[in-house]
mmCIF file with all atom_site columns, C-alpha atoms and ligand atoms in Angstrom:
data_model
loop_
_atom_site.group_PDB
_atom_site.id
_atom_site.type_symbol
_atom_site.label_atom_id
_atom_site.label_alt_id
_atom_site.label_comp_id
_atom_site.label_asym_id
_atom_site.label_entity_id
_atom_site.label_seq_id
_atom_site.pdbx_PDB_ins_code
_atom_site.Cartn_x
_atom_site.Cartn_y
_atom_site.Cartn_z
_atom_site.occupancy
_atom_site.B_iso_or_equiv
_atom_site.pdbx_formal_charge
_atom_site.auth_seq_id
_atom_site.auth_comp_id
_atom_site.auth_asym_id
_atom_site.auth_atom_id
_atom_site.pdbx_PDB_model_num
ATOM   1   C CA  . UNK A 1 1   ? 63.061  -25.908 -23.183 1.00 89.00 ? 180 UNK A CA  1
ATOM   2   C CA  . UNK A 1 2   ? 66.270  -27.058 -22.529 1.00 98.00 ? 181 UNK A CA  1
ATOM   3   C CA  . UNK A 1 3   ? 69.092  -26.342 -24.977 1.00 98.00 ? 182 UNK A CA  1
ATOM   4   C CA  . UNK A 1 4   ? 72.022  -28.533 -25.164 1.00 98.00 ? 183 UNK A CA  1
ATOM   5   C CA  . UNK A 1 5   ? 75.482  -26.755 -26.327 1.00 98.00 ? 184 UNK A CA  1
ATOM   6   C CA  . UNK A 1 6   ? 78.117  -29.206 -27.470 1.00 98.00 ? 185 UNK A CA  1
ATOM   7   C CA  . UNK A 1 7   ? 79.082  -31.770 -30.089 1.00 97.00 ? 186 UNK A CA  1
ATOM   8   C CA  . UNK A 1 8   ? 77.659  -35.160 -29.505 1.00 96.00 ? 187 UNK A CA  1
ATOM   9   C CA  . UNK A 1 9   ? 81.032  -36.392 -29.732 1.00 95.00 ? 188 UNK A CA  1
ATOM   10  C CA  . UNK A 1 10  ? 81.834  -35.015 -26.187 1.00 97.00 ? 189 UNK A CA  1
ATOM   11  C CA  . UNK A 1 11  ? 80.664  -35.203 -22.814 1.00 98.00 ? 190 UNK A CA  1
ATOM   12  C CA  . UNK A 1 12  ? 77.547  -33.505 -24.327 1.00 98.00 ? 191 UNK A CA  1
ATOM   13  C CA  . UNK A 1 13  ? 76.550  -37.232 -25.301 1.00 98.00 ? 192 UNK A CA  1
ATOM   14  C CA  . UNK A 1 14  ? 75.857  -37.655 -21.409 1.00 98.00 ? 193 UNK A CA  1
ATOM   15  C CA  . UNK A 1 15  ? 73.212  -34.894 -21.334 1.00 98.00 ? 194 UNK A CA  1
ATOM   16  C CA  . UNK A 1 16  ? 71.584  -35.868 -24.745 1.00 98.00 ? 195 UNK A CA  1
ATOM   17  C CA  . UNK A 1 17  ? 71.251  -39.276 -23.335 1.00 98.00 ? 196 UNK A CA  1
ATOM   18  C CA  . UNK A 1 18  ? 69.889  -38.061 -20.033 1.00 98.00 ? 197 UNK A CA  1
ATOM   19  C CA  . UNK A 1 19  ? 67.318  -36.054 -21.741 1.00 98.00 ? 198 UNK A CA  1
ATOM   20  C CA  . UNK A 1 20  ? 66.232  -38.968 -24.175 1.00 98.00 ? 199 UNK A CA  1
ATOM   21  C CA  . UNK A 1 21  ? 66.022  -41.185 -21.056 1.00 98.00 ? 200 UNK A CA  1
ATOM   22  C CA  . UNK A 1 22  ? 63.787  -38.566 -19.463 1.00 98.00 ? 201 UNK A CA  1
ATOM   23  C CA  . UNK A 1 23  ? 61.589  -37.954 -22.459 1.00 98.00 ? 202 UNK A CA  1
ATOM   24  C CA  . UNK A 1 24  ? 62.091  -34.565 -22.274 1.00 98.00 ? 203 UNK A CA  1
ATOM   25  C CA  . UNK A 1 25  ? 62.196  -31.962 -25.245 1.00 97.00 ? 204 UNK A CA  1
ATOM   26  C CA  . UNK A 1 26  ? 65.419  -29.916 -25.947 1.00 98.00 ? 205 UNK A CA  1
ATOM   27  C CA  . UNK A 1 27  ? 67.286  -28.203 -28.649 1.00 97.00 ? 206 UNK A CA  1
ATOM   28  C CA  . UNK A 1 28  ? 70.757  -29.452 -29.521 1.00 97.00 ? 207 UNK A CA  1
ATOM   29  C CA  . UNK A 1 29  ? 73.479  -26.779 -30.638 1.00 97.00 ? 208 UNK A CA  1
ATOM   30  C CA  . UNK A 1 30  ? 76.361  -29.154 -31.523 1.00 97.00 ? 209 UNK A CA  1
ATOM   31  C CA  . UNK A 1 31  ? 79.153  -26.254 -30.923 1.00 98.00 ? 210 UNK A CA  1
ATOM   32  C CA  . UNK A 1 32  ? 82.561  -27.562 -30.659 1.00 97.00 ? 211 UNK A CA  1
ATOM   33  C CA  . UNK A 1 33  ? 84.781  -26.703 -27.491 1.00 96.00 ? 212 UNK A CA  1
ATOM   34  C CA  . UNK A 1 34  ? 86.298  -23.349 -27.560 1.00 96.00 ? 213 UNK A CA  1
ATOM   35  C CA  . UNK A 1 35  ? 84.157  -22.038 -30.307 1.00 97.00 ? 214 UNK A CA  1
ATOM   36  C CA  . UNK A 1 36  ? 82.741  -18.564 -30.239 1.00 97.00 ? 215 UNK A CA  1
ATOM   37  C CA  . UNK A 1 37  ? 79.239  -19.904 -29.531 1.00 95.00 ? 216 UNK A CA  1
ATOM   38  C CA  . UNK A 1 38  ? 80.464  -21.805 -26.574 1.00 98.00 ? 217 UNK A CA  1
ATOM   39  C CA  . UNK A 1 39  ? 82.577  -19.234 -25.062 1.00 98.00 ? 218 UNK A CA  1
ATOM   40  C CA  . UNK A 1 40  ? 79.486  -16.690 -25.218 1.00 96.00 ? 219 UNK A CA  1
ATOM   41  C CA  . UNK A 1 41  ? 77.873  -19.001 -22.610 1.00 96.00 ? 220 UNK A CA  1
ATOM   42  C CA  . UNK A 1 42  ? 80.963  -20.706 -20.697 1.00 97.00 ? 221 UNK A CA  1
ATOM   43  C CA  . UNK A 1 43  ? 84.216  -18.384 -20.757 1.00 97.00 ? 222 UNK A CA  1
ATOM   44  C CA  . UNK A 1 44  ? 86.206  -21.531 -20.304 1.00 97.00 ? 223 UNK A CA  1
ATOM   45  C CA  . UNK A 1 45  ? 85.392  -22.745 -23.726 1.00 97.00 ? 224 UNK A CA  1
ATOM   46  C CA  . UNK A 1 46  ? 84.260  -26.236 -22.353 1.00 97.00 ? 225 UNK A CA  1
ATOM   47  C CA  . UNK A 1 47  ? 81.158  -28.265 -23.355 1.00 98.00 ? 226 UNK A CA  1
ATOM   48  C CA  . UNK A 1 48  ? 78.713  -29.244 -22.482 1.00 98.00 ? 227 UNK A CA  1
ATOM   49  C CA  . UNK A 1 49  ? 76.701  -26.153 -21.286 1.00 98.00 ? 228 UNK A CA  1
ATOM   50  C CA  . UNK A 1 50  ? 73.033  -26.386 -20.418 1.00 98.00 ? 229 UNK A CA  1
ATOM   51  C CA  . UNK A 1 51  ? 70.830  -23.487 -21.261 1.00 98.00 ? 230 UNK A CA  1
ATOM   52  C CA  . UNK A 1 52  ? 67.436  -23.613 -19.028 1.00 97.00 ? 231 UNK A CA  1
ATOM   53  C CA  . UNK A 1 53  ? 65.013  -20.829 -17.722 1.00 93.00 ? 232 UNK A CA  1
ATOM   54  C CA  . UNK A 1 54  ? 67.648  -17.887 -18.798 1.00 89.00 ? 233 UNK A CA  1
ATOM   55  C CA  . UNK A 1 55  ? 70.248  -19.308 -16.705 1.00 95.00 ? 234 UNK A CA  1
ATOM   56  C CA  . UNK A 1 56  ? 73.506  -21.714 -17.950 1.00 97.00 ? 235 UNK A CA  1
ATOM   57  C CA  . UNK A 1 57  ? 74.805  -24.716 -16.177 1.00 98.00 ? 236 UNK A CA  1
ATOM   58  C CA  . UNK A 1 58  ? 78.203  -26.062 -17.002 1.00 98.00 ? 237 UNK A CA  1
ATOM   59  C CA  . UNK A 1 59  ? 79.772  -29.583 -16.541 1.00 98.00 ? 238 UNK A CA  1
ATOM   60  C CA  . UNK A 1 60  ? 78.062  -32.495 -17.517 1.00 98.00 ? 239 UNK A CA  1
ATOM   61  C CA  . UNK A 1 61  ? 77.770  -34.003 -13.987 1.00 98.00 ? 240 UNK A CA  1
ATOM   62  C CA  . UNK A 1 62  ? 76.356  -31.090 -12.516 1.00 98.00 ? 241 UNK A CA  1
ATOM   63  C CA  . UNK A 1 63  ? 73.692  -31.034 -15.479 1.00 98.00 ? 242 UNK A CA  1
ATOM   64  C CA  . UNK A 1 64  ? 72.966  -34.629 -15.032 1.00 98.00 ? 243 UNK A CA  1
ATOM   65  C CA  . UNK A 1 65  ? 72.472  -34.011 -11.373 1.00 98.00 ? 244 UNK A CA  1
ATOM   66  C CA  . UNK A 1 66  ? 70.169  -31.013 -12.092 1.00 98.00 ? 245 UNK A CA  1
ATOM   67  C CA  . UNK A 1 67  ? 68.235  -33.222 -14.429 1.00 98.00 ? 246 UNK A CA  1
ATOM   68  C CA  . UNK A 1 68  ? 67.721  -35.975 -12.264 1.00 98.00 ? 247 UNK A CA  1
ATOM   69  C CA  . UNK A 1 69  ? 66.588  -33.965 -9.272  1.00 98.00 ? 248 UNK A CA  1
ATOM   70  C CA  . UNK A 1 70  ? 64.343  -31.857 -11.267 1.00 98.00 ? 249 UNK A CA  1
ATOM   71  C CA  . UNK A 1 71  ? 62.195  -34.543 -12.717 1.00 98.00 ? 250 UNK A CA  1
ATOM   72  C CA  . UNK A 1 72  ? 62.670  -36.854 -9.968  1.00 98.00 ? 251 UNK A CA  1
ATOM   73  C CA  . UNK A 1 73  ? 64.135  -39.871 -12.219 1.00 98.00 ? 252 UNK A CA  1
ATOM   74  C CA  . UNK A 1 74  ? 67.550  -41.590 -12.590 1.00 98.00 ? 253 UNK A CA  1
ATOM   75  C CA  . UNK A 1 75  ? 68.342  -40.936 -9.180  1.00 98.00 ? 254 UNK A CA  1
ATOM   76  C CA  . UNK A 1 76  ? 67.826  -41.634 -5.418  1.00 98.00 ? 255 UNK A CA  1
ATOM   77  C CA  . UNK A 1 77  ? 66.004  -38.771 -3.675  1.00 98.00 ? 256 UNK A CA  1
ATOM   78  C CA  . UNK A 1 78  ? 68.403  -36.028 -2.551  1.00 98.00 ? 257 UNK A CA  1
ATOM   79  C CA  . UNK A 1 79  ? 69.266  -36.119 1.156   1.00 98.00 ? 258 UNK A CA  1
ATOM   80  C CA  . UNK A 1 80  ? 68.946  -40.184 1.520   1.00 98.00 ? 259 UNK A CA  1
ATOM   81  C CA  . UNK A 1 81  ? 71.515  -42.273 2.372   1.00 98.00 ? 260 UNK A CA  1
ATOM   82  C CA  . UNK A 1 82  ? 70.901  -44.166 -1.026  1.00 98.00 ? 261 UNK A CA  1
ATOM   83  C CA  . UNK A 1 83  ? 71.843  -40.860 -2.647  1.00 98.00 ? 262 UNK A CA  1
ATOM   84  C CA  . UNK A 1 84  ? 75.038  -40.292 -1.041  1.00 98.00 ? 263 UNK A CA  1
ATOM   85  C CA  . UNK A 1 85  ? 75.795  -43.747 -1.623  1.00 97.00 ? 264 UNK A CA  1
ATOM   86  C CA  . UNK A 1 86  ? 74.935  -42.991 -5.481  1.00 98.00 ? 265 UNK A CA  1
ATOM   87  C CA  . UNK A 1 87  ? 77.156  -39.898 -5.496  1.00 98.00 ? 266 UNK A CA  1
ATOM   88  C CA  . UNK A 1 88  ? 79.903  -41.795 -4.152  1.00 97.00 ? 267 UNK A CA  1
ATOM   89  C CA  . UNK A 1 89  ? 80.025  -44.109 -6.706  1.00 97.00 ? 268 UNK A CA  1
ATOM   90  C CA  . UNK A 1 90  ? 79.435  -41.278 -9.131  1.00 98.00 ? 269 UNK A CA  1
ATOM   91  C CA  . UNK A 1 91  ? 82.605  -39.544 -7.886  1.00 98.00 ? 270 UNK A CA  1
ATOM   92  C CA  . UNK A 1 92  ? 84.443  -42.830 -8.349  1.00 97.00 ? 271 UNK A CA  1
ATOM   93  C CA  . UNK A 1 93  ? 83.573  -42.911 -11.911 1.00 98.00 ? 272 UNK A CA  1
ATOM   94  C CA  . UNK A 1 94  ? 84.833  -39.402 -12.228 1.00 98.00 ? 273 UNK A CA  1
ATOM   95  C CA  . UNK A 1 95  ? 88.024  -39.939 -10.308 1.00 97.00 ? 274 UNK A CA  1
ATOM   96  C CA  . UNK A 1 96  ? 89.142  -43.139 -11.920 1.00 96.00 ? 275 UNK A CA  1
ATOM   97  C CA  . UNK A 1 97  ? 87.464  -43.387 -15.441 1.00 97.00 ? 276 UNK A CA  1
ATOM   98  C CA  . UNK A 1 98  ? 86.869  -40.091 -16.536 1.00 98.00 ? 277 UNK A CA  1
ATOM   99  C CA  . UNK A 1 99  ? 90.118  -38.719 -14.983 1.00 97.00 ? 278 UNK A CA  1
ATOM   100 C CA  . UNK A 1 100 ? 92.206  -41.150 -16.788 1.00 96.00 ? 279 UNK A CA  1
ATOM   101 C CA  . UNK A 1 101 ? 90.735  -40.927 -20.365 1.00 97.00 ? 280 UNK A CA  1
ATOM   102 C CA  . UNK A 1 102 ? 90.790  -36.999 -19.921 1.00 97.00 ? 281 UNK A CA  1
ATOM   103 C CA  . UNK A 1 103 ? 94.340  -37.048 -18.925 1.00 96.00 ? 282 UNK A CA  1
ATOM   104 C CA  . UNK A 1 104 ? 95.097  -39.420 -22.165 1.00 95.00 ? 283 UNK A CA  1
ATOM   105 C CA  . UNK A 1 105 ? 93.282  -37.170 -24.257 1.00 94.00 ? 284 UNK A CA  1
ATOM   106 C CA  . UNK A 1 106 ? 95.400  -34.121 -22.989 1.00 94.00 ? 285 UNK A CA  1
ATOM   107 C CA  . UNK A 1 107 ? 98.379  -35.655 -23.686 1.00 95.00 ? 286 UNK A CA  1
ATOM   108 C CA  . UNK A 1 108 ? 97.227  -37.027 -27.142 1.00 92.00 ? 287 UNK A CA  1
ATOM   109 C CA  . UNK A 1 109 ? 95.532  -33.929 -28.637 1.00 90.00 ? 288 UNK A CA  1
ATOM   110 C CA  . UNK A 1 110 ? 94.419  -31.296 -26.305 1.00 90.00 ? 289 UNK A CA  1
ATOM   111 C CA  . UNK A 1 111 ? 97.696  -29.739 -24.867 1.00 94.00 ? 290 UNK A CA  1
ATOM   112 C CA  . UNK A 1 112 ? 99.928  -28.034 -27.419 1.00 94.00 ? 291 UNK A CA  1
ATOM   113 C CA  . UNK A 1 113 ? 102.285 -30.430 -28.862 1.00 95.00 ? 292 UNK A CA  1
ATOM   114 C CA  . UNK A 1 114 ? 105.580 -29.550 -27.023 1.00 96.00 ? 293 UNK A CA  1
ATOM   115 C CA  . UNK A 1 115 ? 103.898 -30.097 -23.788 1.00 95.00 ? 294 UNK A CA  1
ATOM   116 C CA  . UNK A 1 116 ? 102.491 -33.564 -24.342 1.00 96.00 ? 295 UNK A CA  1
ATOM   117 C CA  . UNK A 1 117 ? 104.023 -36.708 -22.523 1.00 94.00 ? 296 UNK A CA  1
ATOM   118 C CA  . UNK A 1 118 ? 102.548 -39.612 -24.504 1.00 89.00 ? 297 UNK A CA  1
ATOM   119 C CA  . UNK A 1 119 ? 104.526 -42.088 -22.453 1.00 92.00 ? 298 UNK A CA  1
ATOM   120 C CA  . UNK A 1 120 ? 101.913 -41.432 -19.674 1.00 94.00 ? 299 UNK A CA  1
ATOM   121 C CA  . UNK A 1 121 ? 99.280  -43.276 -21.513 1.00 93.00 ? 300 UNK A CA  1
ATOM   122 C CA  . UNK A 1 122 ? 100.458 -46.810 -20.831 1.00 93.00 ? 301 UNK A CA  1
ATOM   123 C CA  . UNK A 1 123 ? 100.412 -46.026 -17.195 1.00 94.00 ? 302 UNK A CA  1
ATOM   124 C CA  . UNK A 1 124 ? 96.916  -44.605 -17.286 1.00 96.00 ? 303 UNK A CA  1
ATOM   125 C CA  . UNK A 1 125 ? 95.896  -47.741 -19.369 1.00 95.00 ? 304 UNK A CA  1
ATOM   126 C CA  . UNK A 1 126 ? 96.904  -49.744 -16.532 1.00 94.00 ? 305 UNK A CA  1
ATOM   127 C CA  . UNK A 1 127 ? 95.194  -47.804 -13.926 1.00 94.00 ? 306 UNK A CA  1
ATOM   128 C CA  . UNK A 1 128 ? 91.893  -47.554 -15.899 1.00 95.00 ? 307 UNK A CA  1
ATOM   129 C CA  . UNK A 1 129 ? 91.924  -51.312 -16.216 1.00 94.00 ? 308 UNK A CA  1
ATOM   130 C CA  . UNK A 1 130 ? 92.391  -51.856 -12.467 1.00 94.00 ? 309 UNK A CA  1
ATOM   131 C CA  . UNK A 1 131 ? 89.559  -49.281 -11.994 1.00 94.00 ? 310 UNK A CA  1
ATOM   132 C CA  . UNK A 1 132 ? 87.467  -51.147 -14.087 1.00 94.00 ? 311 UNK A CA  1
ATOM   133 C CA  . UNK A 1 133 ? 87.814  -54.388 -12.279 1.00 92.00 ? 312 UNK A CA  1
ATOM   134 C CA  . UNK A 1 134 ? 86.917  -52.529 -8.939  1.00 92.00 ? 313 UNK A CA  1
ATOM   135 C CA  . UNK A 1 135 ? 83.782  -50.761 -10.511 1.00 93.00 ? 314 UNK A CA  1
ATOM   136 C CA  . UNK A 1 136 ? 82.544  -54.004 -12.206 1.00 93.00 ? 315 UNK A CA  1
ATOM   137 C CA  . UNK A 1 137 ? 82.303  -55.924 -8.851  1.00 92.00 ? 316 UNK A CA  1
ATOM   138 C CA  . UNK A 1 138 ? 79.384  -53.437 -8.294  1.00 90.00 ? 317 UNK A CA  1
ATOM   139 C CA  . UNK A 1 139 ? 77.545  -55.211 -11.257 1.00 94.00 ? 318 UNK A CA  1
ATOM   140 C CA  . UNK A 1 140 ? 77.368  -58.508 -9.493  1.00 89.00 ? 319 UNK A CA  1
ATOM   141 C CA  . UNK A 1 141 ? 74.007  -57.516 -8.508  1.00 86.00 ? 320 UNK A CA  1
ATOM   142 C CA  . UNK A 1 142 ? 73.278  -55.194 -11.341 1.00 85.00 ? 321 UNK A CA  1
ATOM   143 C CA  . UNK A 1 143 ? 72.169  -54.853 -13.946 1.00 95.00 ? 322 UNK A CA  1
ATOM   144 C CA  . UNK A 1 144 ? 73.259  -51.323 -12.940 1.00 97.00 ? 323 UNK A CA  1
ATOM   145 C CA  . UNK A 1 145 ? 75.743  -49.773 -10.786 1.00 97.00 ? 324 UNK A CA  1
ATOM   146 C CA  . UNK A 1 146 ? 73.175  -49.262 -8.347  1.00 97.00 ? 325 UNK A CA  1
ATOM   147 C CA  . UNK A 1 147 ? 71.196  -52.391 -8.600  1.00 95.00 ? 326 UNK A CA  1
ATOM   148 C CA  . UNK A 1 148 ? 67.920  -52.643 -10.725 1.00 95.00 ? 327 UNK A CA  1
ATOM   149 C CA  . UNK A 1 149 ? 67.668  -49.288 -12.096 1.00 97.00 ? 328 UNK A CA  1
ATOM   150 C CA  . UNK A 1 150 ? 69.440  -46.872 -14.404 1.00 98.00 ? 329 UNK A CA  1
ATOM   151 C CA  . UNK A 1 151 ? 70.958  -43.772 -12.479 1.00 98.00 ? 330 UNK A CA  1
ATOM   152 C CA  . UNK A 1 152 ? 73.254  -40.948 -13.075 1.00 98.00 ? 331 UNK A CA  1
ATOM   153 C CA  . UNK A 1 153 ? 76.519  -42.881 -12.431 1.00 98.00 ? 332 UNK A CA  1
ATOM   154 C CA  . UNK A 1 154 ? 75.551  -45.384 -15.006 1.00 98.00 ? 333 UNK A CA  1
ATOM   155 C CA  . UNK A 1 155 ? 75.167  -42.519 -17.822 1.00 98.00 ? 334 UNK A CA  1
ATOM   156 C CA  . UNK A 1 156 ? 78.794  -41.252 -16.980 1.00 98.00 ? 335 UNK A CA  1
ATOM   157 C CA  . UNK A 1 157 ? 80.363  -44.857 -16.886 1.00 98.00 ? 336 UNK A CA  1
ATOM   158 C CA  . UNK A 1 158 ? 78.860  -46.168 -19.722 1.00 98.00 ? 337 UNK A CA  1
ATOM   159 C CA  . UNK A 1 159 ? 79.781  -42.870 -21.629 1.00 98.00 ? 338 UNK A CA  1
ATOM   160 C CA  . UNK A 1 160 ? 83.116  -43.206 -20.405 1.00 98.00 ? 339 UNK A CA  1
ATOM   161 C CA  . UNK A 1 161 ? 83.239  -47.188 -21.633 1.00 97.00 ? 340 UNK A CA  1
ATOM   162 C CA  . UNK A 1 162 ? 82.578  -46.113 -24.996 1.00 97.00 ? 341 UNK A CA  1
ATOM   163 C CA  . UNK A 1 163 ? 85.021  -43.314 -25.041 1.00 97.00 ? 342 UNK A CA  1
ATOM   164 C CA  . UNK A 1 164 ? 87.857  -45.824 -23.642 1.00 97.00 ? 343 UNK A CA  1
ATOM   165 C CA  . UNK A 1 165 ? 86.976  -48.224 -26.747 1.00 95.00 ? 344 UNK A CA  1
ATOM   166 C CA  . UNK A 1 166 ? 87.506  -45.400 -28.996 1.00 94.00 ? 345 UNK A CA  1
ATOM   167 C CA  . UNK A 1 167 ? 90.669  -44.245 -27.469 1.00 94.00 ? 346 UNK A CA  1
ATOM   168 C CA  . UNK A 1 168 ? 92.071  -47.824 -27.545 1.00 94.00 ? 347 UNK A CA  1
ATOM   169 C CA  . UNK A 1 169 ? 91.972  -48.385 -23.762 1.00 94.00 ? 348 UNK A CA  1
ATOM   170 C CA  . UNK A 1 170 ? 91.437  -52.118 -22.608 1.00 87.00 ? 349 UNK A CA  1
ATOM   171 C CA  . UNK A 1 171 ? 87.875  -52.902 -21.874 1.00 92.00 ? 350 UNK A CA  1
ATOM   172 C CA  . UNK A 1 172 ? 88.286  -56.327 -21.084 1.00 90.00 ? 351 UNK A CA  1
ATOM   173 C CA  . UNK A 1 173 ? 86.529  -57.062 -18.026 1.00 92.00 ? 352 UNK A CA  1
ATOM   174 C CA  . UNK A 1 174 ? 83.639  -59.582 -19.309 1.00 93.00 ? 353 UNK A CA  1
ATOM   175 C CA  . UNK A 1 175 ? 80.941  -57.936 -16.808 1.00 95.00 ? 354 UNK A CA  1
ATOM   176 C CA  . UNK A 1 176 ? 81.848  -54.502 -17.694 1.00 95.00 ? 355 UNK A CA  1
ATOM   177 C CA  . UNK A 1 177 ? 81.792  -55.095 -21.325 1.00 95.00 ? 356 UNK A CA  1
ATOM   178 C CA  . UNK A 1 178 ? 78.169  -56.914 -20.888 1.00 95.00 ? 357 UNK A CA  1
ATOM   179 C CA  . UNK A 1 179 ? 77.180  -53.720 -19.126 1.00 97.00 ? 358 UNK A CA  1
ATOM   180 C CA  . UNK A 1 180 ? 78.407  -51.533 -21.767 1.00 97.00 ? 359 UNK A CA  1
ATOM   181 C CA  . UNK A 1 181 ? 76.477  -53.491 -24.320 1.00 96.00 ? 360 UNK A CA  1
ATOM   182 C CA  . UNK A 1 182 ? 73.305  -53.154 -22.008 1.00 96.00 ? 361 UNK A CA  1
ATOM   183 C CA  . UNK A 1 183 ? 73.778  -49.336 -21.751 1.00 97.00 ? 362 UNK A CA  1
ATOM   184 C CA  . UNK A 1 184 ? 74.371  -48.995 -25.415 1.00 97.00 ? 363 UNK A CA  1
ATOM   185 C CA  . UNK A 1 185 ? 71.451  -51.023 -26.194 1.00 97.00 ? 364 UNK A CA  1
ATOM   186 C CA  . UNK A 1 186 ? 69.018  -48.659 -24.506 1.00 98.00 ? 365 UNK A CA  1
ATOM   187 C CA  . UNK A 1 187 ? 66.494  -47.116 -26.908 1.00 98.00 ? 366 UNK A CA  1
ATOM   188 C CA  . UNK A 1 188 ? 67.117  -43.493 -25.436 1.00 98.00 ? 367 UNK A CA  1
ATOM   189 C CA  . UNK A 1 189 ? 70.921  -44.199 -26.035 1.00 98.00 ? 368 UNK A CA  1
ATOM   190 C CA  . UNK A 1 190 ? 70.276  -45.127 -29.523 1.00 97.00 ? 369 UNK A CA  1
ATOM   191 C CA  . UNK A 1 191 ? 68.223  -41.765 -29.937 1.00 97.00 ? 370 UNK A CA  1
ATOM   192 C CA  . UNK A 1 192 ? 70.771  -39.590 -28.478 1.00 97.00 ? 371 UNK A CA  1
ATOM   193 C CA  . UNK A 1 193 ? 73.328  -41.568 -30.882 1.00 94.00 ? 372 UNK A CA  1
ATOM   194 C CA  . UNK A 1 194 ? 71.591  -40.435 -33.633 1.00 91.00 ? 373 UNK A CA  1
ATOM   195 C CA  . UNK A 1 195 ? 72.549  -36.931 -33.347 1.00 80.00 ? 374 UNK A CA  1
HETATM 196 N N1  . LIG B 2 .   ? 84.118  -31.775 -15.861 1.00 61.43 ? 542 LIG B N1  1
HETATM 197 C C1  . LIG B 2 .   ? 83.533  -31.317 -17.408 1.00 61.43 ? 542 LIG B C1  1
HETATM 198 C C2  . LIG B 2 .   ? 84.561  -31.293 -18.318 1.00 61.43 ? 542 LIG B C2  1
HETATM 199 C C3  . LIG B 2 .   ? 84.321  -30.469 -19.501 1.00 61.43 ? 542 LIG B C3  1
HETATM 200 C C4  . LIG B 2 .   ? 85.463  -30.751 -20.767 1.00 61.43 ? 542 LIG B C4  1
HETATM 201 O O1  . LIG B 2 .   ? 86.683  -30.802 -20.441 1.00 61.43 ? 542 LIG B O1  1
HETATM 202 N N2  . LIG B 2 .   ? 84.859  -30.884 -21.917 1.00 61.43 ? 542 LIG B N2  1
HETATM 203 C C5  . LIG B 2 .   ? 85.619  -31.163 -23.055 1.00 61.43 ? 542 LIG B C5  1
HETATM 204 C C6  . LIG B 2 .   ? 85.075  -31.734 -24.384 1.00 61.43 ? 542 LIG B C6  1
HETATM 205 S S1  . LIG B 2 .   ? 84.400  -33.305 -23.739 1.00 61.43 ? 542 LIG B S1  1
HETATM 206 C C7  . LIG B 2 .   ? 85.986  -29.644 -23.527 1.00 61.43 ? 542 LIG B C7  1
HETATM 207 O O2  . LIG B 2 .   ? 85.275  -28.716 -23.708 1.00 61.43 ? 542 LIG B O2  1
HETATM 208 N N3  . LIG B 2 .   ? 87.398  -29.566 -23.579 1.00 61.43 ? 542 LIG B N3  1
HETATM 209 C C8  . LIG B 2 .   ? 87.908  -28.115 -24.339 1.00 61.43 ? 542 LIG B C8  1
HETATM 210 C C9  . LIG B 2 .   ? 89.016  -27.807 -23.345 1.00 61.43 ? 542 LIG B C9  1
HETATM 211 O O3  . LIG B 2 .   ? 89.290  -28.289 -22.537 1.00 61.43 ? 542 LIG B O3  1
HETATM 212 O O4  . LIG B 2 .   ? 89.585  -26.842 -23.857 1.00 61.43 ? 542 LIG B O4  1
HETATM 213 C C10 . LIG B 2 .   ? 82.348  -32.146 -17.852 1.00 61.43 ? 542 LIG B C10 1
HETATM 214 O O5  . LIG B 2 .   ? 82.150  -33.180 -17.307 1.00 61.43 ? 542 LIG B O5  1
HETATM 215 O O6  . LIG B 2 .   ? 81.621  -31.419 -18.484 1.00 61.43 ? 542 LIG B O6  1
#
């Protein structure tokens, strides 16, 4: 049995969605970041955390990759060129979408007020829009980033897209907007969102 720790309004949503796609049973502890419950399993206080087989896995991407490999789904097989290409796209999404959004969040509400530089957000929004346009070129042969099937990079990219919309980042690229709608319309996404 898997236990996902972390409120669904965080990167923990990626793990909930993945488990719903896999059809695996799990428990969910919606603990907020930096809470005692989270620090007990991850001293950094960060979420998500996955508890499995008496062990603890931190970082949403590490968790998604573990689940994909363990269940042989939403991924190309490890050790193949296709998997390396998939990992390349995953890291691009992390470097260029997740990193921009996280930096904006840090300068909006995560850092102590006297350390925030709100002016950085305009530059991050421009960078984000340019990255989105580059990523959306991959969707030409879609419907997903790696082609016909939903894979781990899609879970992260669609989550980042929704995060961007909530944070007031521009998601004006029509192809990416349609891809977001496709991701949000998946029944497993809806089941995770119910949390
Ligand atoms: N790369 C990590 C980032 C984890 C992370 O920063 N999570 C946020 C919530 S989405 C958090 O716990 N923030 C609290 C903090 O940074 O102290 C992942 O993908 O899991």
